[in-house]
JSON list of C-alpha atoms in Angstrom, two decimals:
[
{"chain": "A", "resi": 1, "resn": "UNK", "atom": "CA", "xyz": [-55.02, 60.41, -100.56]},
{"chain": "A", "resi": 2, "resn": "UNK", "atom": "CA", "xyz": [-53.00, 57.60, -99.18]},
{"chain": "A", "resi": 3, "resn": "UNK", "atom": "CA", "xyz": [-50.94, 57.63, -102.36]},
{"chain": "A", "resi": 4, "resn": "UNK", "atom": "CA", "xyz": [-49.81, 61.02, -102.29]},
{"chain": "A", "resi": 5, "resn": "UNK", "atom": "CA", "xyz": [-48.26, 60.15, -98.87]},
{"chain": "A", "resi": 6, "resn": "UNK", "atom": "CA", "xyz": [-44.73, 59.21, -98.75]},
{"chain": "A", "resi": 7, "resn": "UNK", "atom": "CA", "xyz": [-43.51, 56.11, -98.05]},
{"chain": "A", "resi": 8, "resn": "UNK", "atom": "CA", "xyz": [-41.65, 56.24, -94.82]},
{"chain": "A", "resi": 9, "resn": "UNK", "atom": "CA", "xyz": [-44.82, 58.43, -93.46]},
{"chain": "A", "resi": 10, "resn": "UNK", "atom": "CA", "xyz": [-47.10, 55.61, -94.47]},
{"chain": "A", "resi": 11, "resn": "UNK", "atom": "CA", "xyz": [-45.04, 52.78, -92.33]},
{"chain": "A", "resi": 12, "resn": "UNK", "atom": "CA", "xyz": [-45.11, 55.01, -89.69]},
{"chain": "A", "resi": 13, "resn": "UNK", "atom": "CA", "xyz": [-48.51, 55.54, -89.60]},
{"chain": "A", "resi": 14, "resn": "UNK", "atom": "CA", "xyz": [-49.56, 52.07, -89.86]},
{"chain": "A", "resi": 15, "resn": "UNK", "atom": "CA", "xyz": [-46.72, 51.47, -87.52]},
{"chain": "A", "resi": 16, "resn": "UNK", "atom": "CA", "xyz": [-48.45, 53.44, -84.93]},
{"chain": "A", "resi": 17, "resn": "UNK", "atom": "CA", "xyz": [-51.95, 52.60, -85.60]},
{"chain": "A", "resi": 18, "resn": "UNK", "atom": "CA", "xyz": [-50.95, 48.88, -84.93]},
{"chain": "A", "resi": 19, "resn": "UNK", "atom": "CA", "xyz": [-49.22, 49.81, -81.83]},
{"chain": "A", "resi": 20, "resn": "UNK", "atom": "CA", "xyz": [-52.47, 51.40, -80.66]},
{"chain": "A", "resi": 21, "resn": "UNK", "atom": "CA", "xyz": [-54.82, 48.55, -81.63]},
{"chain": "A", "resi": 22, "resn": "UNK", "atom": "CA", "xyz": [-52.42, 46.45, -79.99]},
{"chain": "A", "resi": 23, "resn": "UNK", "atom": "CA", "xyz": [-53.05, 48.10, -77.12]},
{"chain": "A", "resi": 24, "resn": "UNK", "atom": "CA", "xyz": [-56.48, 48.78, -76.91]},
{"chain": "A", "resi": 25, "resn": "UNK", "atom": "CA", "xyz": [-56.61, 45.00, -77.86]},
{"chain": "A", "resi": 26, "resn": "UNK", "atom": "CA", "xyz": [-54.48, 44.15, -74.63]},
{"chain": "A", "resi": 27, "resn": "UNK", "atom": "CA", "xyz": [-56.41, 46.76, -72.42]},
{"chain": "A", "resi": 28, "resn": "UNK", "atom": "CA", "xyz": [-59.81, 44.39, -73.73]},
{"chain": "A", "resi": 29, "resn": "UNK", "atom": "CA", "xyz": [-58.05, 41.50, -72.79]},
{"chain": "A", "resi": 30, "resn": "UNK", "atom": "CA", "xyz": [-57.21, 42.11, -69.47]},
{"chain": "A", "resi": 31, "resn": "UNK", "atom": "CA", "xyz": [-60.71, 43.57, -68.74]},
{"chain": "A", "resi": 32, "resn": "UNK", "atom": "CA", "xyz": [-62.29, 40.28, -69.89]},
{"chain": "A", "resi": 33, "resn": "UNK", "atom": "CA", "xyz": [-59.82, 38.11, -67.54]},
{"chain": "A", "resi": 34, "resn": "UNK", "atom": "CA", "xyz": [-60.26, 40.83, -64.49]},
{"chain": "A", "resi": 35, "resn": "UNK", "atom": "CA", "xyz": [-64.19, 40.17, -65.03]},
{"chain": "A", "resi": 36, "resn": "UNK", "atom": "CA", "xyz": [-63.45, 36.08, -65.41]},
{"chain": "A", "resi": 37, "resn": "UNK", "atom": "CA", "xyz": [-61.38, 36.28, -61.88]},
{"chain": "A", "resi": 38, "resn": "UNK", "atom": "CA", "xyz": [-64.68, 38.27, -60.27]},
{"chain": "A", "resi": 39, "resn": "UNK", "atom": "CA", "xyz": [-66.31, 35.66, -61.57]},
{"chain": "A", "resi": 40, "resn": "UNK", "atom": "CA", "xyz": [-64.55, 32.78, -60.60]},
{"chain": "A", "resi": 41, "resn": "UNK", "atom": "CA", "xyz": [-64.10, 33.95, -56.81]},
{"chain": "A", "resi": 42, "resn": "UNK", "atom": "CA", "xyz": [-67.81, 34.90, -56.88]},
{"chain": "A", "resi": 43, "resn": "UNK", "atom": "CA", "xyz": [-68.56, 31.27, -58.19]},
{"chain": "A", "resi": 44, "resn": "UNK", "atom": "CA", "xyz": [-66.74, 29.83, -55.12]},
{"chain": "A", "resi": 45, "resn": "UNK", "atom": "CA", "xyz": [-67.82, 32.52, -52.95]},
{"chain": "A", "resi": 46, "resn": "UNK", "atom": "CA", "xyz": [-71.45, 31.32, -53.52]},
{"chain": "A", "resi": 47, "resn": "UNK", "atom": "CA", "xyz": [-70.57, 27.47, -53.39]},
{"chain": "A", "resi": 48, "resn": "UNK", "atom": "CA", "xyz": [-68.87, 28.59, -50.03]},
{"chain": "A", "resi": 49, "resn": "UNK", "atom": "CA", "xyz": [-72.23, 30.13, -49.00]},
{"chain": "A", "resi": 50, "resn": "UNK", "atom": "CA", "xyz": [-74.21, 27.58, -49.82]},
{"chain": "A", "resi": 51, "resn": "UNK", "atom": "CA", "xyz": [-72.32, 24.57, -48.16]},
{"chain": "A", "resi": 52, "resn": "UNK", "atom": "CA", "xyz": [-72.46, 27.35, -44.95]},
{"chain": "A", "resi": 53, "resn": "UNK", "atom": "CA", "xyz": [-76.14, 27.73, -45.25]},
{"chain": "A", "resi": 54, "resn": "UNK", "atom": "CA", "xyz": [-77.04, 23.84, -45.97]},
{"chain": "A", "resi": 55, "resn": "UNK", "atom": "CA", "xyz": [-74.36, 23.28, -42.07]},
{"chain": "A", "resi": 56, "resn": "UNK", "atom": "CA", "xyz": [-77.05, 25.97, -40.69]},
{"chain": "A", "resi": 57, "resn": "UNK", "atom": "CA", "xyz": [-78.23, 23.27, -39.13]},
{"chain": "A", "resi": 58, "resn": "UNK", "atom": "CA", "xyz": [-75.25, 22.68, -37.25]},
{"chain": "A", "resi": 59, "resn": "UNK", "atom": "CA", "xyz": [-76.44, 24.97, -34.54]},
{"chain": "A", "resi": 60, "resn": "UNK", "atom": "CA", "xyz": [-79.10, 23.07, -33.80]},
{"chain": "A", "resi": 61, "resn": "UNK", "atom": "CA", "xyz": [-77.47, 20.15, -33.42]},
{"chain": "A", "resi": 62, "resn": "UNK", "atom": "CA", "xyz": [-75.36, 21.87, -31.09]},
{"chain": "A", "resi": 63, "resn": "UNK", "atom": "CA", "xyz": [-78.14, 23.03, -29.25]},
{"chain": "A", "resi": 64, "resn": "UNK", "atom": "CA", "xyz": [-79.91, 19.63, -29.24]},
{"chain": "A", "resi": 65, "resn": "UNK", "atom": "CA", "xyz": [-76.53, 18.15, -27.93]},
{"chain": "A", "resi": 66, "resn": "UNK", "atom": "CA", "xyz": [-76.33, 20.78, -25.34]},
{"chain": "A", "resi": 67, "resn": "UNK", "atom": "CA", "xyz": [-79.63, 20.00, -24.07]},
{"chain": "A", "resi": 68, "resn": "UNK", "atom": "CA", "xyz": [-78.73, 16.24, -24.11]},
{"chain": "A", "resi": 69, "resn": "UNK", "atom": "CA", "xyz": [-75.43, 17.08, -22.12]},
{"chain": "A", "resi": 70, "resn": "UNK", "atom": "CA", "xyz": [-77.71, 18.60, -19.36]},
{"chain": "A", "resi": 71, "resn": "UNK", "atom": "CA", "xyz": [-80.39, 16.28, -19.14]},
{"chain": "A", "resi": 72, "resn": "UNK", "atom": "CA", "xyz": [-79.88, 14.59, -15.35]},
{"chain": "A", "resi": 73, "resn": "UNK", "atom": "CA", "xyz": [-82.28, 11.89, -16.26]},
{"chain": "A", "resi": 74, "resn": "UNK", "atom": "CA", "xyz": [-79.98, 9.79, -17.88]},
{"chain": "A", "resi": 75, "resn": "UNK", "atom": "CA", "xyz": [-76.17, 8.42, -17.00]},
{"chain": "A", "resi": 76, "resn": "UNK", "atom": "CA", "xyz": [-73.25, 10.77, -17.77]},
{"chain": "A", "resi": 77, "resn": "UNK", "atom": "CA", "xyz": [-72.47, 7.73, -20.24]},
{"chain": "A", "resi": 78, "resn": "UNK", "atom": "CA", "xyz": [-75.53, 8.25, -22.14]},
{"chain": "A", "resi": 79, "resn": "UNK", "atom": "CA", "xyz": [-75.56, 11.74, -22.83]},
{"chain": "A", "resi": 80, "resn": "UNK", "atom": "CA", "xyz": [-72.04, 11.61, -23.87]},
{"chain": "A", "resi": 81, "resn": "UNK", "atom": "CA", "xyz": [-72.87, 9.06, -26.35]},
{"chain": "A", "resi": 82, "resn": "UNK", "atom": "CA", "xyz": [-76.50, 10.77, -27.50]},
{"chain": "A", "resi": 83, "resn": "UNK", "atom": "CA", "xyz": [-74.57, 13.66, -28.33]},
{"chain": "A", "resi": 84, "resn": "UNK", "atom": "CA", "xyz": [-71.59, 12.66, -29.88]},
{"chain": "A", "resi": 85, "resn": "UNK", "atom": "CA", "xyz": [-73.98, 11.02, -32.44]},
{"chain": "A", "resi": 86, "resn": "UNK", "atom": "CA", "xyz": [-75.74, 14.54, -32.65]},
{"chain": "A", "resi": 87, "resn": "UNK", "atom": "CA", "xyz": [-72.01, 16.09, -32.90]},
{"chain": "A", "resi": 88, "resn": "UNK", "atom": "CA", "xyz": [-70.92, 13.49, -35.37]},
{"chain": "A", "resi": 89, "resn": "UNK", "atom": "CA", "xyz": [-73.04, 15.47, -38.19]},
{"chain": "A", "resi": 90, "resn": "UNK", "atom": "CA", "xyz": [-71.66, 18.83, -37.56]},
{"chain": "A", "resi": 91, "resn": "UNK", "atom": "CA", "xyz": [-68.35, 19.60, -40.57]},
{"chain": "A", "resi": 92, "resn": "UNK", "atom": "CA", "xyz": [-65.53, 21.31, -39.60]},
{"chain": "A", "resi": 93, "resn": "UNK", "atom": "CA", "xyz": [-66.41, 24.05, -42.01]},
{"chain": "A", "resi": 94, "resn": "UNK", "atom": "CA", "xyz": [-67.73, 26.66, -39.34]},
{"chain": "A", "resi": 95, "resn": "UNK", "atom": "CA", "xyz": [-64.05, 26.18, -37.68]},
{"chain": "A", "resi": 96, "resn": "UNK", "atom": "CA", "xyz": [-62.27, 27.80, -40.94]},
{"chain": "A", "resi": 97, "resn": "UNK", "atom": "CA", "xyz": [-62.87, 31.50, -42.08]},
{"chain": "A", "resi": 98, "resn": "UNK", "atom": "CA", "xyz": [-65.20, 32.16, -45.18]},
{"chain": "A", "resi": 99, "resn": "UNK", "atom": "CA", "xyz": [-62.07, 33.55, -47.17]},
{"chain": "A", "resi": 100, "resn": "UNK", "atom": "CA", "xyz": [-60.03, 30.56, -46.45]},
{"chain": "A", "resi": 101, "resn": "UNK", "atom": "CA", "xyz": [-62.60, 28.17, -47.51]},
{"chain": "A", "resi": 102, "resn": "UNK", "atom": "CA", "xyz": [-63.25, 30.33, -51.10]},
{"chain": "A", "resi": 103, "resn": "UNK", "atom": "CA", "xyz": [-59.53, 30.11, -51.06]},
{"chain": "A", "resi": 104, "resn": "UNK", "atom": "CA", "xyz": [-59.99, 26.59, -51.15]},
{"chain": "A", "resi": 105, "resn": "UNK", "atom": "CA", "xyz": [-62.77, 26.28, -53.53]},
{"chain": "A", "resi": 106, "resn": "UNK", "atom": "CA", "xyz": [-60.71, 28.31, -55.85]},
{"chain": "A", "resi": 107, "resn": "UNK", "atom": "CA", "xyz": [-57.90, 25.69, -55.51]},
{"chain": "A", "resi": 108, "resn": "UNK", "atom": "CA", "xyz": [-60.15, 22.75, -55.95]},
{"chain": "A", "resi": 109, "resn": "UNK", "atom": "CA", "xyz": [-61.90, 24.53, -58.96]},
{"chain": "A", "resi": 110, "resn": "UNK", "atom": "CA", "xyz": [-59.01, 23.62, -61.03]},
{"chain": "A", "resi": 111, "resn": "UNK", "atom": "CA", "xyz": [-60.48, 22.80, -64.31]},
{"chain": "A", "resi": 112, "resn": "UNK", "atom": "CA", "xyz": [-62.05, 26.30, -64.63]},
{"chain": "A", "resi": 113, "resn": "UNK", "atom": "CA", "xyz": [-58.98, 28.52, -62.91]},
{"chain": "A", "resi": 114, "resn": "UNK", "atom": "CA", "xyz": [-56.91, 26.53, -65.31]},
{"chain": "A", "resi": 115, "resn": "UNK", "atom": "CA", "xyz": [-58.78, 27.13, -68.41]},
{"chain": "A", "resi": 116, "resn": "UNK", "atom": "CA", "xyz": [-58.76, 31.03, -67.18]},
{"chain": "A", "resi": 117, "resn": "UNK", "atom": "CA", "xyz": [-54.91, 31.40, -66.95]},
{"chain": "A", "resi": 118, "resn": "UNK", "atom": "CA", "xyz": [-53.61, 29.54, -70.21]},
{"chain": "A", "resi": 119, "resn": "UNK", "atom": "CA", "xyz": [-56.33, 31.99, -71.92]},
{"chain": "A", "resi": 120, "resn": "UNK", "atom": "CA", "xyz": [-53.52, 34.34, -70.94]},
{"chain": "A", "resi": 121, "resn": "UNK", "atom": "CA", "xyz": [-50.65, 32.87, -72.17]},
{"chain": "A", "resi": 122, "resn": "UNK", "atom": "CA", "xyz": [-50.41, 35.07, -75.02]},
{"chain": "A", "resi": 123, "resn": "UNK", "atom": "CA", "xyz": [-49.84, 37.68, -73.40]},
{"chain": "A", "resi": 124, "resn": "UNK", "atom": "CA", "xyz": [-46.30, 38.74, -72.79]},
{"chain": "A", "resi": 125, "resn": "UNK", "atom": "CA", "xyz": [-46.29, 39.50, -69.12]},
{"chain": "A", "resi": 126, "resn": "UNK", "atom": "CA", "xyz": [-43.24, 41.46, -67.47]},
{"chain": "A", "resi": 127, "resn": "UNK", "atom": "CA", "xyz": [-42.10, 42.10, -64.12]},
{"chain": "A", "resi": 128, "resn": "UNK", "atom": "CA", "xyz": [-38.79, 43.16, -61.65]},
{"chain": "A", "resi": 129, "resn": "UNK", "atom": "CA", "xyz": [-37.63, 40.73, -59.40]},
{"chain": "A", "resi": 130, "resn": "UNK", "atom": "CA", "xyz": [-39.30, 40.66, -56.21]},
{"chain": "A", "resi": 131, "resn": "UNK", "atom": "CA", "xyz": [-42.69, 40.75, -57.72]},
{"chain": "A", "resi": 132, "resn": "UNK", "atom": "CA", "xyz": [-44.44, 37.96, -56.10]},
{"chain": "A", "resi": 133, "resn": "UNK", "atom": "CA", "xyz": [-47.43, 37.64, -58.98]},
{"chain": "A", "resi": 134, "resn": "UNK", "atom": "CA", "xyz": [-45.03, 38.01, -61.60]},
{"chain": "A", "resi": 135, "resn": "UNK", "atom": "CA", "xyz": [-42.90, 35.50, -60.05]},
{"chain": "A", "resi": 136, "resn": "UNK", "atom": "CA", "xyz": [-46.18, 33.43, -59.55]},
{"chain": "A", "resi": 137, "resn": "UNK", "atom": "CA", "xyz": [-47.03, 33.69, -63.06]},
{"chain": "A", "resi": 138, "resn": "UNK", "atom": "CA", "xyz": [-43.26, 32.49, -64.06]},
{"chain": "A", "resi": 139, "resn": "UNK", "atom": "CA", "xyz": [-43.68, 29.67, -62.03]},
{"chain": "A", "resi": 140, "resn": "UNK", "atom": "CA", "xyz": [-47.59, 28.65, -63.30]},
{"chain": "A", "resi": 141, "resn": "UNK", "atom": "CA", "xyz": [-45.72, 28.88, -66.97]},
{"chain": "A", "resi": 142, "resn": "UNK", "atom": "CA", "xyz": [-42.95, 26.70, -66.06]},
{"chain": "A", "resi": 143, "resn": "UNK", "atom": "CA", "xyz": [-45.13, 24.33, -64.79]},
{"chain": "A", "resi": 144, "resn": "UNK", "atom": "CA", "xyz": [-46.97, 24.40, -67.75]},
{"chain": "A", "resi": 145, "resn": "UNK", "atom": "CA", "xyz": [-44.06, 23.70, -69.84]},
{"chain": "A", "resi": 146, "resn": "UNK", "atom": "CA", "xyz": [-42.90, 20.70, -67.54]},
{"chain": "A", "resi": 147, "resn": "UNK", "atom": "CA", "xyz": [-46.80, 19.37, -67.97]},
{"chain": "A", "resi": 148, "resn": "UNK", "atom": "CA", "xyz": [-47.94, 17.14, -65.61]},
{"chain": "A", "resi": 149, "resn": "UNK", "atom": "CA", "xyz": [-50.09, 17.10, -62.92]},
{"chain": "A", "resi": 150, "resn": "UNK", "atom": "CA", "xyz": [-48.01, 17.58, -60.39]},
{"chain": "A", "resi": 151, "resn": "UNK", "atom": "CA", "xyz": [-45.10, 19.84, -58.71]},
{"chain": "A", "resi": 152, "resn": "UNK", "atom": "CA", "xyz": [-42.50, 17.89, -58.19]},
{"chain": "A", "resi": 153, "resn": "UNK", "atom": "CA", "xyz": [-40.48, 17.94, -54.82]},
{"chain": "A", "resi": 154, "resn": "UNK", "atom": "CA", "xyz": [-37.13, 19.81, -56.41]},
{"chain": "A", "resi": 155, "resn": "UNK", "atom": "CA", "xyz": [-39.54, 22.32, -58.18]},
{"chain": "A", "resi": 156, "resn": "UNK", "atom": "CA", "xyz": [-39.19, 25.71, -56.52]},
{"chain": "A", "resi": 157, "resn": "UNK", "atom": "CA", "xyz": [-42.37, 27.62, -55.82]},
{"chain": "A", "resi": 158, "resn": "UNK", "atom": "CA", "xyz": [-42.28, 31.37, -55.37]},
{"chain": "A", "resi": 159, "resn": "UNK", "atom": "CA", "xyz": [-43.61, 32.92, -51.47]},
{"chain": "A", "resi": 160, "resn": "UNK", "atom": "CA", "xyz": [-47.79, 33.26, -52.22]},
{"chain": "A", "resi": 161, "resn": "UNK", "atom": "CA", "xyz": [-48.58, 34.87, -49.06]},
{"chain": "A", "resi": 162, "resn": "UNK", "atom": "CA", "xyz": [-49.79, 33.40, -45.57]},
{"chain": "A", "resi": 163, "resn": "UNK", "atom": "CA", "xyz": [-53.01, 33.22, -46.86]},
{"chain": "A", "resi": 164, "resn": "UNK", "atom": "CA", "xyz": [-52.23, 31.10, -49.46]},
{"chain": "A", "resi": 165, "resn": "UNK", "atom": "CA", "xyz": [-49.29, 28.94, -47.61]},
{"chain": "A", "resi": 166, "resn": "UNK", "atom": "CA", "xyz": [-51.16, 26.39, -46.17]},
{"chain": "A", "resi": 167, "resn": "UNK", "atom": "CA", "xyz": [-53.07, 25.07, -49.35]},
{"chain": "A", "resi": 168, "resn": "UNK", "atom": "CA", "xyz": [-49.63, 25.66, -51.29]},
{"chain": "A", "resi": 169, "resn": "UNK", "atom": "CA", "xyz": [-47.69, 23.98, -48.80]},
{"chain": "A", "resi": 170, "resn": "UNK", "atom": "CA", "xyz": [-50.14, 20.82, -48.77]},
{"chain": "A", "resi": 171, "resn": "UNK", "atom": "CA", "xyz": [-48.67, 17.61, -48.68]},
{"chain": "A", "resi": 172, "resn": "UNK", "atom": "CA", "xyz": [-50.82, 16.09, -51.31]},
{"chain": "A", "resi": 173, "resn": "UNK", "atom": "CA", "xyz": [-49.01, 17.19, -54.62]},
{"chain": "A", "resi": 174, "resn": "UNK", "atom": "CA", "xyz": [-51.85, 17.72, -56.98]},
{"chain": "A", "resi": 175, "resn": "UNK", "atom": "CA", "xyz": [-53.12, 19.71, -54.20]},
{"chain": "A", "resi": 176, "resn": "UNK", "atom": "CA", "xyz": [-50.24, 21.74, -54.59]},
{"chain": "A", "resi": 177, "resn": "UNK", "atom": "CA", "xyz": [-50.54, 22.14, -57.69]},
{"chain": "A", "resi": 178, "resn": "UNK", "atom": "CA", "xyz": [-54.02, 23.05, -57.83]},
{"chain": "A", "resi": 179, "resn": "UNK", "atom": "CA", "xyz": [-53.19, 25.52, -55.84]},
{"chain": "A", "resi": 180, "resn": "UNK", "atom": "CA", "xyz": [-50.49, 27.39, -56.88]},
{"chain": "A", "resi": 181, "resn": "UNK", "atom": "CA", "xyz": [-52.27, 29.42, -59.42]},
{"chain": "A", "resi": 182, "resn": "UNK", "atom": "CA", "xyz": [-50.40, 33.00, -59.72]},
{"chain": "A", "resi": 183, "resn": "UNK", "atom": "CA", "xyz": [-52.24, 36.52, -58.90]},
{"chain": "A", "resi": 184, "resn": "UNK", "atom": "CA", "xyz": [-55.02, 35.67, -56.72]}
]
């Protein structure tokens, strides 16, 4: 049956059944790496949760240290001292919001965020100027190409939000590059 068709009909047809699988093949692709992103912020989501849960002791502490900060038995002296030691084991953690601190459990996740986004190198990516993950994405490939470890101080980094600034912005250049992962 095949043979009977003509030539030009044939390459079109295959032509256009490429094109398709190509695209289903794409669509598949960026299900998998939409499913690998849930899965990475749900990974640091959880470590988040945990860390929270194992400074649930912090309110006791606090309490404790209240309670030392009343006591009138003892000099003002002492109960300043008994509970800064009590205060001394209470993190900083609580004084963050939960999404900032999975946004920086993403950043510090490196190895795995990395290994997510050169998976989608392949993949020929557009966008129009102005578009702040495509402009992302430019950047993360550049970087790539420069290699390294780190963004150097002349390297130009595209806006990532307010959310984002302050781990992007850190002064600690692996940090910064950690962190400036496109598309979040």
């Amino acid at each position: 049956m095949t043979a009977r068709i003509e030539q030009r009909r044939q390459t079109i047809e295959v032509v256009c059944f490429l094109h398709a699988t190509l695209m289903e093949l794409t669509d598949i692709a960026l299900l998998q790496a939409s499913r690998r992103s849930q899965e990475l912020f749900r990974h640091a989501a959880e470590r988040v949760r945990r860390s929270r849960a194992r400074s649930g002791a912090t309110l006791q502490q606090a309490v404790r240290a209240r309670a030392v900060l009343r006591d009138e038995t003892k000099s003002w002296r002492e109960r300043v001292l008994e509970a800064r030691t009590l205060l001394d084991g209470i993190s900083d953690s609580g004084a963050t919001s939960f999404a900032s601190q999975v946004r920086r459990a993403l950043a510090e996740d490196s190895r795995l965020v990395h290994a997510h986004l050169a998976g989608l190198r392949d993949i020929d990516f557009a966008g129009r100027a102005g578009d702040l993950a495509y402009e992302q994405w430019q950047a993360w490939m550049k970087l790539q190409a420069i290699g390294g470890r780190e963004i150097q101080p002349d390297f130009k980094l595209p806006s990532v939000g307010l959310a984002w600034s302050a781990i992007v912005t850190d002064l600690d250049p692996r940090s910064r590059y950690r962190a400036s992962r496109p598309a979040r």
